[in-house]
Short mmCIF file of C-alpha atoms in Angstrom, two decimals:
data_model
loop_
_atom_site.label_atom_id
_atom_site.label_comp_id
_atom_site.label_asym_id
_atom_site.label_seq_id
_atom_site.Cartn_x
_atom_site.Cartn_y
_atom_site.Cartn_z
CA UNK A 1 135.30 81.63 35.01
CA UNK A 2 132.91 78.54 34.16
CA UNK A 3 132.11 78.61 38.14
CA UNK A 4 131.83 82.24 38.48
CA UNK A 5 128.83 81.93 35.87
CA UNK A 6 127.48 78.85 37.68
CA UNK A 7 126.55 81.31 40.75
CA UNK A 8 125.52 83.85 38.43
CA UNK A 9 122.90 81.81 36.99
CA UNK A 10 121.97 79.97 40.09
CA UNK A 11 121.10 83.53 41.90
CA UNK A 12 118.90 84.14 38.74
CA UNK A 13 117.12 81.25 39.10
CA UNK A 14 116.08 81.89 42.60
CA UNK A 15 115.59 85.85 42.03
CA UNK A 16 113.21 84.97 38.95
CA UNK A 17 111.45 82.04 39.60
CA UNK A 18 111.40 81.76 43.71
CA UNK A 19 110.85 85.76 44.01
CA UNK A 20 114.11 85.64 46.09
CA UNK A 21 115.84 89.39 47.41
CA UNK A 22 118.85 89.61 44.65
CA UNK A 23 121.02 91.13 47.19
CA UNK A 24 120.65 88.69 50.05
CA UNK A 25 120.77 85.36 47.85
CA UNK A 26 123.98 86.82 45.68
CA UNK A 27 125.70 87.74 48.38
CA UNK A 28 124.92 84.39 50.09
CA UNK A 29 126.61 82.97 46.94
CA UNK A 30 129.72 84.38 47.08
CA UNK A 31 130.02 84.31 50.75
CA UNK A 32 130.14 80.60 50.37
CA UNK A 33 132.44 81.09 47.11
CA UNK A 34 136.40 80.42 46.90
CA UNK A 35 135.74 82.92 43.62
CA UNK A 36 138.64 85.65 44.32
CA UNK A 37 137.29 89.10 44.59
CA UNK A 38 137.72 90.51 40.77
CA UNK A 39 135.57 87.39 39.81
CA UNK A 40 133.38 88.11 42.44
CA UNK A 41 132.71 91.60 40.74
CA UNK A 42 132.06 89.91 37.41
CA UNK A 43 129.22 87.33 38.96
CA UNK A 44 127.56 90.90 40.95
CA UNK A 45 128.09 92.89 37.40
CA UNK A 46 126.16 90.33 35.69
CA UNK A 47 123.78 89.29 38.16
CA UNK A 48 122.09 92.87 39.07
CA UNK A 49 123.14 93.92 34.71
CA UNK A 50 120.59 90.99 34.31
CA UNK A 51 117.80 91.83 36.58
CA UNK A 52 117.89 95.57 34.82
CA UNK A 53 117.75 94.87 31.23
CA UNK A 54 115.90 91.13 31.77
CA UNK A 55 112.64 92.63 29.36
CA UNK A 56 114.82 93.69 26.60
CA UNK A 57 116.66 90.52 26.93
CA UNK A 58 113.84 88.87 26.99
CA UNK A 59 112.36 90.03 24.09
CA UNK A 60 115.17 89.62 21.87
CA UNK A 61 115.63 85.76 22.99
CA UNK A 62 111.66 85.27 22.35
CA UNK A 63 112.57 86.49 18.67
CA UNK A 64 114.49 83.41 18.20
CA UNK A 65 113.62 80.93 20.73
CA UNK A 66 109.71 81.94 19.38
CA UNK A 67 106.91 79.82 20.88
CA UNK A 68 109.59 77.43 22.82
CA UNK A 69 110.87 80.31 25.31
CA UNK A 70 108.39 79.18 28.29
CA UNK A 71 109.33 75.80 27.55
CA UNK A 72 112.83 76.55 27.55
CA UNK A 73 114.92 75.16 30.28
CA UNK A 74 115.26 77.60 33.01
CA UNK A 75 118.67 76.70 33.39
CA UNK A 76 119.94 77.49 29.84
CA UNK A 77 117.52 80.23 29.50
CA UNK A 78 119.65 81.79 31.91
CA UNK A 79 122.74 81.05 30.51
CA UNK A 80 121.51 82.45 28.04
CA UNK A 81 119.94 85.62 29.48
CA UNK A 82 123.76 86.80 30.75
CA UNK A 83 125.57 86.04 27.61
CA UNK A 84 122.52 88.57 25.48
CA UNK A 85 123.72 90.91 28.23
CA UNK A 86 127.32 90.40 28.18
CA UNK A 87 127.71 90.87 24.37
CA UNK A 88 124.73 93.71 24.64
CA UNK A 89 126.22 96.01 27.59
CA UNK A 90 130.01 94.87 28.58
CA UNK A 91 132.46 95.68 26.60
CA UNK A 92 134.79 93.38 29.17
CA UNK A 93 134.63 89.93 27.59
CA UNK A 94 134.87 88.87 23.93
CA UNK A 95 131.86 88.17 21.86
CA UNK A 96 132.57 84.84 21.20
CA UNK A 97 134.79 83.95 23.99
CA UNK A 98 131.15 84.59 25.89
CA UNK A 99 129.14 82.05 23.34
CA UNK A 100 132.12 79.36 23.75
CA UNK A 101 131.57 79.76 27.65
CA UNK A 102 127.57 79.51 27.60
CA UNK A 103 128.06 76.34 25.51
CA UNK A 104 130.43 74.87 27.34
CA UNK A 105 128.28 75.95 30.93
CA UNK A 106 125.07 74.43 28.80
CA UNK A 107 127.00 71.13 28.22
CA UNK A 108 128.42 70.73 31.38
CA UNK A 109 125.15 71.20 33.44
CA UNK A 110 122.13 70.62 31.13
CA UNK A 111 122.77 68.67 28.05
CA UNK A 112 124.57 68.56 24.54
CA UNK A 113 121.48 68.96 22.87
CA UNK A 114 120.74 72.11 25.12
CA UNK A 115 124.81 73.70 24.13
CA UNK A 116 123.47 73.41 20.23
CA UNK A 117 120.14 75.44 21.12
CA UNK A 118 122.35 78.08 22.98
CA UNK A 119 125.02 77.75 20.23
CA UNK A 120 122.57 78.35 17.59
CA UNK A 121 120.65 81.36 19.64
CA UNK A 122 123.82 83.32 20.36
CA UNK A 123 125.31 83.20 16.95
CA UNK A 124 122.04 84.10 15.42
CA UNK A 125 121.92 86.79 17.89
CA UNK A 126 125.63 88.31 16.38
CA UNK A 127 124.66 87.39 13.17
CA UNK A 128 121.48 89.72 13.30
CA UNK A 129 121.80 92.11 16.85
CA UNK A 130 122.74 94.93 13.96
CA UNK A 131 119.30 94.90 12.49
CA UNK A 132 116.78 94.34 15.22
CA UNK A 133 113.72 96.40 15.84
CA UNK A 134 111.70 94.74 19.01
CA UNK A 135 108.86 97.21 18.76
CA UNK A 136 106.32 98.45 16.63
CA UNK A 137 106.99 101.49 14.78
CA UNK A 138 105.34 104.76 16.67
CA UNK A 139 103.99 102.82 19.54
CA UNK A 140 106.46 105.01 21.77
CA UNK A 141 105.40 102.71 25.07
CA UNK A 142 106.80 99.65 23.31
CA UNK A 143 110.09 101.86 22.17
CA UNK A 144 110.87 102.86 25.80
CA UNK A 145 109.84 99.77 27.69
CA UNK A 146 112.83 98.10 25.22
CA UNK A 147 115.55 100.85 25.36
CA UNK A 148 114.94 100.82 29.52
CA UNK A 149 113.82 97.25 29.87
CA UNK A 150 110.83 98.49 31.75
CA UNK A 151 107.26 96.65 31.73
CA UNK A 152 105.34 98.44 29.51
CA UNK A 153 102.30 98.93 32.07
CA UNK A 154 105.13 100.64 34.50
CA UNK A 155 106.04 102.96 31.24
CA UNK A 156 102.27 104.11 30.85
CA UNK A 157 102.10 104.62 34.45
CA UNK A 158 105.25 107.23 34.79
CA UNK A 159 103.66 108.50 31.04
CA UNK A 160 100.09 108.95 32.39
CA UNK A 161 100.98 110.43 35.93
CA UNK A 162 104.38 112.70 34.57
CA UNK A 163 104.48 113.01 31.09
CA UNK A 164 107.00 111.34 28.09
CA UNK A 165 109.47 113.63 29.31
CA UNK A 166 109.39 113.43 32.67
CA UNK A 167 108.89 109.80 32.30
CA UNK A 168 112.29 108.99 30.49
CA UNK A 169 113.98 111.07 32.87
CA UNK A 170 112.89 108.66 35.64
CA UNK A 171 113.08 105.34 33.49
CA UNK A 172 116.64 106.67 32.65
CA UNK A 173 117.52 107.34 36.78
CA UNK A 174 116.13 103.59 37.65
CA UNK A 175 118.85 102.70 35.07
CA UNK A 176 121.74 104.77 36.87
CA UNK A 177 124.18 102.49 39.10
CA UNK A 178 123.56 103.47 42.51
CA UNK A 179 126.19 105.64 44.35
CA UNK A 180 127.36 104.45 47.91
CA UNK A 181 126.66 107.25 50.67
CA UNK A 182 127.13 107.37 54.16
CA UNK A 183 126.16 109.92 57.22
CA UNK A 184 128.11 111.26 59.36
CA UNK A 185 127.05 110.74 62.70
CA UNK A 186 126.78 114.10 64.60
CA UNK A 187 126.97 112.64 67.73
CA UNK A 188 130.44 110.96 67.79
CA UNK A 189 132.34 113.39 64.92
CA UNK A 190 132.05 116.61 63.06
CA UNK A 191 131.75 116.46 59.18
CA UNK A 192 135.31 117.66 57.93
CA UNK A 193 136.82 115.35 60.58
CA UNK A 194 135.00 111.96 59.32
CA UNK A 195 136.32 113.32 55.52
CA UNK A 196 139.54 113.48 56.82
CA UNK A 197 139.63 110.05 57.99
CA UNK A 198 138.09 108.45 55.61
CA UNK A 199 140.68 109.89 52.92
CA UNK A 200 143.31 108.68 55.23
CA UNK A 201 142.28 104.97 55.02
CA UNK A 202 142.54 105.49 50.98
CA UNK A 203 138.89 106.38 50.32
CA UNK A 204 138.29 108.39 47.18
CA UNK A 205 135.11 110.39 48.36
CA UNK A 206 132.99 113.60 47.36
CA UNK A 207 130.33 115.83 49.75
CA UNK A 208 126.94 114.72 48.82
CA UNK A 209 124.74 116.05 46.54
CA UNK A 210 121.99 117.65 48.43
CA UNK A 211 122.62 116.79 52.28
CA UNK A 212 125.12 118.36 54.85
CA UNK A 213 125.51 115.25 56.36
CA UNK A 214 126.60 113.25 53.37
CA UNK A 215 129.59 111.84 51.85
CA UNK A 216 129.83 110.23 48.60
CA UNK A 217 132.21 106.97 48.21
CA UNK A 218 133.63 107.11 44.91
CA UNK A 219 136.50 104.43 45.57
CA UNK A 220 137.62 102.37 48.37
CA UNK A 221 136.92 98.82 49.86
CA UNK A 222 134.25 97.65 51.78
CA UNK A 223 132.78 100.25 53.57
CA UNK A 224 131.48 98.28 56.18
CA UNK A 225 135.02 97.01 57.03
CA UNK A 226 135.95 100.49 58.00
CA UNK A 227 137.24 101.15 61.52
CA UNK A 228 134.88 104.65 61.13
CA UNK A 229 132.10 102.39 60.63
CA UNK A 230 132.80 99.78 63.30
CA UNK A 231 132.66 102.71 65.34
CA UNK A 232 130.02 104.02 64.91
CA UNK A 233 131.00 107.60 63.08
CA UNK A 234 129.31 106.92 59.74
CA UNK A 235 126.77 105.05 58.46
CA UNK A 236 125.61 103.75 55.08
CA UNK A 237 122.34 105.31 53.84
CA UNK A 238 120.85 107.17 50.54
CA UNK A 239 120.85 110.66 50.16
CA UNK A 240 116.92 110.55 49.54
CA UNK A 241 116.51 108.99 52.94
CA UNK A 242 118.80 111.73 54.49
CA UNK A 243 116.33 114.36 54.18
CA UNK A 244 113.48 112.74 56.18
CA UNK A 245 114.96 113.25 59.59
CA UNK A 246 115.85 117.04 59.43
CA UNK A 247 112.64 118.22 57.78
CA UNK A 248 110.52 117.06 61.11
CA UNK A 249 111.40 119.65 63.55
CA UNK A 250 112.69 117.27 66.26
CA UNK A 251 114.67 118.97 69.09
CA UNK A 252 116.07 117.94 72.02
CA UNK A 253 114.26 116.29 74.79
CA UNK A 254 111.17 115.41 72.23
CA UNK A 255 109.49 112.32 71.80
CA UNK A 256 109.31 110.76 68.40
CA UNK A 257 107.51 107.63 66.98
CA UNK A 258 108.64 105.92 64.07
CA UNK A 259 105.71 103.13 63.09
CA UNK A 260 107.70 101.87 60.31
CA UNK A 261 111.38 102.10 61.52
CA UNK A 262 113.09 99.27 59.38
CA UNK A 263 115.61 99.19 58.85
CA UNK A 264 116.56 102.07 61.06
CA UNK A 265 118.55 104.47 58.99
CA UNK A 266 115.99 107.29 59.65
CA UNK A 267 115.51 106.18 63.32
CA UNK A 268 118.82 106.57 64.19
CA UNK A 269 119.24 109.98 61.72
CA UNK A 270 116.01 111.36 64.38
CA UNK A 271 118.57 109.80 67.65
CA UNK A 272 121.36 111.92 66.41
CA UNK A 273 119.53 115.30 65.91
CA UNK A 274 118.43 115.07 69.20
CA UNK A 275 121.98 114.73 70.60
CA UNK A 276 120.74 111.34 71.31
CA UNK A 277 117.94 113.14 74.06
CA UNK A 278 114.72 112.45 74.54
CA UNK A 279 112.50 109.07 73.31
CA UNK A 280 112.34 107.83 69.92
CA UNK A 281 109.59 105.36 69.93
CA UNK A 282 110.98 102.78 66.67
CA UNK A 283 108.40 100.26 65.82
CA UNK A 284 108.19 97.87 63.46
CA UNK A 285 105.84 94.55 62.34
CA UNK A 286 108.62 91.90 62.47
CA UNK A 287 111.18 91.12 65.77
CA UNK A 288 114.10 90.32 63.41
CA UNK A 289 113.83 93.70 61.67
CA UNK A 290 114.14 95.09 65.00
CA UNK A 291 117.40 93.19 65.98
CA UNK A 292 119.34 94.97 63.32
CA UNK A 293 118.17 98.24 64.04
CA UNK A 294 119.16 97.48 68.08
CA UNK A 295 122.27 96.51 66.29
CA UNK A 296 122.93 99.69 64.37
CA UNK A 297 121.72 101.70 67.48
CA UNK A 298 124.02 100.37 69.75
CA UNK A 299 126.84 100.58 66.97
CA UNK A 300 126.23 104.05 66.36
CA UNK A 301 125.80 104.80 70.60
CA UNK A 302 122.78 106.33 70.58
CA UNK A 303 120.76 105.44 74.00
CA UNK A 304 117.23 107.22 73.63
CA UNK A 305 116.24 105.26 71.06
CA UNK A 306 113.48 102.43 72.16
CA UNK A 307 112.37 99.59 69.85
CA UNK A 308 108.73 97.97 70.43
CA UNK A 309 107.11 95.45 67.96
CA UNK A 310 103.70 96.94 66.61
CA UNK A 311 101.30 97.33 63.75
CA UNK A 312 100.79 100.27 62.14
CA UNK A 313 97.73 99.63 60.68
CA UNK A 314 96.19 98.73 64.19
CA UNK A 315 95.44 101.79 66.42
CA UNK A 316 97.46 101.58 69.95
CA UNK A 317 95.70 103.66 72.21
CA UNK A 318 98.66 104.31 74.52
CA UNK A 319 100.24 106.22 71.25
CA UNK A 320 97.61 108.79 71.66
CA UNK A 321 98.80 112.22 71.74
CA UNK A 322 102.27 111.35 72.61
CA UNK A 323 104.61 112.62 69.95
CA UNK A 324 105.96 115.45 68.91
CA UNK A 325 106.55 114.55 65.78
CA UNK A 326 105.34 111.08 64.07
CA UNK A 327 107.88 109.90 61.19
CA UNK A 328 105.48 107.27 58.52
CA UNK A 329 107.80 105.62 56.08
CA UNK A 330 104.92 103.76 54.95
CA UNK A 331 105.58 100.56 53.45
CA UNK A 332 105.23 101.29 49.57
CA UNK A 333 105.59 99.66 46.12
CA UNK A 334 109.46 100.84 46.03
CA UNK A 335 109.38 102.36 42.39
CA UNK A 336 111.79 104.70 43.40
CA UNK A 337 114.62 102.66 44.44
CA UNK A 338 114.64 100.43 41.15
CA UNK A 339 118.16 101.07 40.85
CA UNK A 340 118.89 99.38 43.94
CA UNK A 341 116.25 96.56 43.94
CA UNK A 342 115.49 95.64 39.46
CA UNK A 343 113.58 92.80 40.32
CA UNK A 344 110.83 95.26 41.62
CA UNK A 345 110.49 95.63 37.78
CA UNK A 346 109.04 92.42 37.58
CA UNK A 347 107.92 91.40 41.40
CA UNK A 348 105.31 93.95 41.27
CA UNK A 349 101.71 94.78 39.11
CA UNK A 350 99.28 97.90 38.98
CA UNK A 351 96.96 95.92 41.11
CA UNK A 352 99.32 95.32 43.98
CA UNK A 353 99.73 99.10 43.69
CA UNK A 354 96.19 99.36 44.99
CA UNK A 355 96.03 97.46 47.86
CA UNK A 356 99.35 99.07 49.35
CA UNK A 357 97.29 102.45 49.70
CA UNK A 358 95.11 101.07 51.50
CA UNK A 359 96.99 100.00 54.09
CA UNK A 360 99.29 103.24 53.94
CA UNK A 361 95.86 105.33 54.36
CA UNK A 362 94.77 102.80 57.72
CA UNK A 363 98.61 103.99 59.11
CA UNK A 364 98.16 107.53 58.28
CA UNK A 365 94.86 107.89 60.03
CA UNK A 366 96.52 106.09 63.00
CA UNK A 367 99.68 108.68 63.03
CA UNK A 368 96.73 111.71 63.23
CA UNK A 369 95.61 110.25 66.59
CA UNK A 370 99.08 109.85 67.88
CA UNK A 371 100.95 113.23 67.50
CA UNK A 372 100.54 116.20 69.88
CA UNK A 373 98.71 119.63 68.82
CA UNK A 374 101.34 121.55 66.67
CA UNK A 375 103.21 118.49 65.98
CA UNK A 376 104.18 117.33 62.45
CA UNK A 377 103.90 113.95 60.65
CA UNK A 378 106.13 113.32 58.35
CA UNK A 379 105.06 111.11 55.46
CA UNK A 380 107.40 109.23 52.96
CA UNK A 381 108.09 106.80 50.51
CA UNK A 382 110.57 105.70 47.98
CA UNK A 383 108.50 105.44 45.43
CA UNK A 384 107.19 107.24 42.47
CA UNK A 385 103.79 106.48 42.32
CA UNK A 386 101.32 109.34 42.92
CA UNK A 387 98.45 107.56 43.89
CA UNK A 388 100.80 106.46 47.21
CA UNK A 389 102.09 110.23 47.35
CA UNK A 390 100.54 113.31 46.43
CA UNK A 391 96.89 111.36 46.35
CA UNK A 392 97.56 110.15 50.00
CA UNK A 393 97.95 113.44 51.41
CA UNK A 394 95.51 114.95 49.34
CA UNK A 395 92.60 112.46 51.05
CA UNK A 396 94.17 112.70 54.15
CA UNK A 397 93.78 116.43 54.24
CA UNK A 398 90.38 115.99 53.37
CA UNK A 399 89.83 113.74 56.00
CA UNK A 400 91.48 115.78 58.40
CA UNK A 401 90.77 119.70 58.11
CA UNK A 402 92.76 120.24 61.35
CA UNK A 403 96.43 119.22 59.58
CA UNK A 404 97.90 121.56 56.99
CA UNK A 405 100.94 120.59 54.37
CA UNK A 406 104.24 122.83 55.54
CA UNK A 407 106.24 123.55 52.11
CA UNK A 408 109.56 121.30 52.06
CA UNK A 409 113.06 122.84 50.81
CA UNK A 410 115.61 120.98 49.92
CA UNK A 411 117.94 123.43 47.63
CA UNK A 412 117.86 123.97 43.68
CA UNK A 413 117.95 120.41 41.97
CA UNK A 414 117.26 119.18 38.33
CA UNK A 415 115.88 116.09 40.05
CA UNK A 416 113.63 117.68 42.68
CA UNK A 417 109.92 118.20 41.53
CA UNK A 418 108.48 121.28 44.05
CA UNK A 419 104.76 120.96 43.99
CA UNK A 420 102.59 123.98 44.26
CA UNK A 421 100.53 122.33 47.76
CA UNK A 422 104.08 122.43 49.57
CA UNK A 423 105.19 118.44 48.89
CA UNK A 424 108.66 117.22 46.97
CA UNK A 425 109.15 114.13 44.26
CA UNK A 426 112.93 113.40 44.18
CA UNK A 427 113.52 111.97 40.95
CA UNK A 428 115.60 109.01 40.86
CA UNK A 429 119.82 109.74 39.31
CA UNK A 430 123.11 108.05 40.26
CA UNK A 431 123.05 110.38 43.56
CA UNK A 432 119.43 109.66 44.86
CA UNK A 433 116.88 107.07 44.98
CA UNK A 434 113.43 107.84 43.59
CA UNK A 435 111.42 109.51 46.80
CA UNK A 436 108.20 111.45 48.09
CA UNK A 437 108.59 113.83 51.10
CA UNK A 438 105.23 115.13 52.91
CA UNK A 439 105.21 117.42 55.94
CA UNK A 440 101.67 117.91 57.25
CA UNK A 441 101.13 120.12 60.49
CA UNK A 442 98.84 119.52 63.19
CA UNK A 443 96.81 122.50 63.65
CA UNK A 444 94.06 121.94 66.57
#
């Protein structure tokens, strides 16, 4: 147990202080672990439980570490960070069998005087965690920052562009533990004949919650271990990200671009409603990205799908008129996949927000040049910030009288906002990430 913490701690210091990609460093970690696979799912529990409560965590430790917290070792202060969350959100481990093993962890890789700091923090934590109020009274920003373990400037944000209620609805959905979905692909099996299968190899599954093409995983090992998988007949995606591909039109025989295909889910969704026809044109800034998308592509079988390197924000004359349909899946703050990715939480600011639309607006003027009269561009994001949604199509509109906004449909949903100009918001819940969906027309 004392080296299943170790990791935890040691992928918390590189996702907190070296900005590193939780899921890529943890599973790193326990790649090169002998941990067996039920302690495994202890070090990811506390590792991502962390991440998504590490401000209200925070904030109670700073009560009683007071002005010593950013002196604190950054080795005990995590220790200490996943024994507050423990004893705070898991019922699965004994209050003070958790203090004994921080101590003991402290001791072992810091220093005795360290273990009687943590000693004395955690049983002053039990002693008091009855009584606490970490916020002023009626400041209702502070309140739901520390129930969520939000930043408070990301609270005012969802307040200011939503309203409270709205706003706890999506603070409350970041929270939600993400479902696994997959698509079927339509080009190697039909729908009911994927279920079957995948009940057959012991897979407790559901139909998605919005998309035809989705299955839910509700129990079952390693889904990319799957023979269906391997082969190409499903593949793992969100349901939010579903609903790009089918609200562009595409048909058979059409070419597509994709400027910002990474990782490729909705590249290869485009390949498969063409019956794998036609060109899709996948670009993408980096070569690497690329190599797992020609990866997926040739695990899924799709052959008209063509991957170039390119940037988005640079206009490529030979694009020019030649789509169909352009798919932007502009690169974004990500506030709507939070669930997925908490250290977003803390990676990001309200000025970095800025300077992403600018370079979202240089790739949507770019996609305008490149599709065909009557074509469509489809913009989207997964995130929940208007000024990167509704605000971006709004100037782009302006900018460009000949486009119109088509009205998207997606069925009846508590957690899909409908705007009046023809746009959706998918709010984030244990089914969906958070997500914006634009369809804009070319006219003339």
């Amino acid at each position: 147990m004392d080296n299943a913490r170790k990791i935890a701690v040691d992928v918390l210091n590189e996702v907190f202080y070296n900005k590193a990609y939780s899921s890529i460093v943890l599973g790193n970690m326990l790649n090169s672990s002998s941990l067996e696979q039920k302690d495994k799912g202890l070090v990811t529990e506390i590792v991502y439980g962390t991440i998504k409560y590490k401000y209200t965590i925070d904030k109670i430790l700073k009560g009683f570490l007071k002005n010593n917290f950013d002196k604190t070792d950054r080795f005990l202060l995590n220790v200490l960070r996943i024994t507050i969350y423990q004893i705070r959100y898991l019922d699965k481990v004994p209050e003070f069998a958790a203090v004994n093993e921080a101590v003991n962890l402290v001791k072992k890789y810091v220093s005795l005087g360290a273990s009687k700091v943590a000693n004395g923090v955690l049983r002053n934590y039990l002693r008091n965690k009855e009584e606490e109020v970490y916020w002023k009274e009626g400041n209702i920003f502070e309140e739901l920052a520390f129930k969520y373990s939000f930043p408070q400037w990301m609270v005012k944000l969802f307040n200011e562009q939503y309203g409270i209620e709205v706003c706890e609805k999506i603070l409350s959905g970041l929270n939600q533990r993400p479902d696994i979905t997959v698509r079927v692909n339509s080009t190697k099996g039909d729908y009911e004949e994927v279920f079957s299968k995948l009940e057959e190899h012991g897979y407790q599954i559901e139909e998605g919650y919005v998309c035809p093409e989705a299955i839910k995983i509700i129990r079952g090992r390693n889904i990319e271990e799957n023979p269906l998988f391997k082969d190409g007949y499903i593949t793992v995606q969100d349901e939010s990200a579903m609903l790009v591909a089918p609200t562009m039109d595409v048909g058979e025989n059409n070419t597509i671009l994709d400027l910002c295909s990474a990782p490729g889910g909705k590249t290869t969704h485009i390949g498969e409603l063409m019956n794998n026809t036609g060109k899709v044109l996948a670009f993408d800034i980096y070569e690497h990205k690329l190599r797992l998308i020609e990866e997926n592509t040739e695990r899924l079988g799709l052959s008209n799908i063509s991957l170039s390197i390119l940037d988005a924000t640079k206009y490529e004359e030979s694009l020019s008129e030649k789509a169909d349909s352009v798919l932007i899946d502009v690169p974004c703050s990500g506030l709507g996949i939070i669930r997925k990715k908490p250290e977003i939480k803390y990676n990001k600011n309200a000025k970095e927000l800025q300077e992403i639309v600018k370079i979202q607006r240089k790739i949507m003027t770019n996609a305008a040049k490149y599709v065909k009269e009557q074509g469509v561009i489809l913009y989207s994001t997964c995130t929940l910030n208007k000024e990167e949604n509704e605000e971006n199509i709004k100037w782009f509109i302006s900018k460009n009288p000949e486009f119109t906004v088509e009205k998207v449909y997606f069925g009846k949903s508590d957690n899909i906002i409908y705007h009046e100009e023809g746009f959706a918001t998918i709010l984030p819940n244990s089914y969906m990430d958070g997500f914006f969906i634009a369809k804009i027309r070319r006219n003339k």
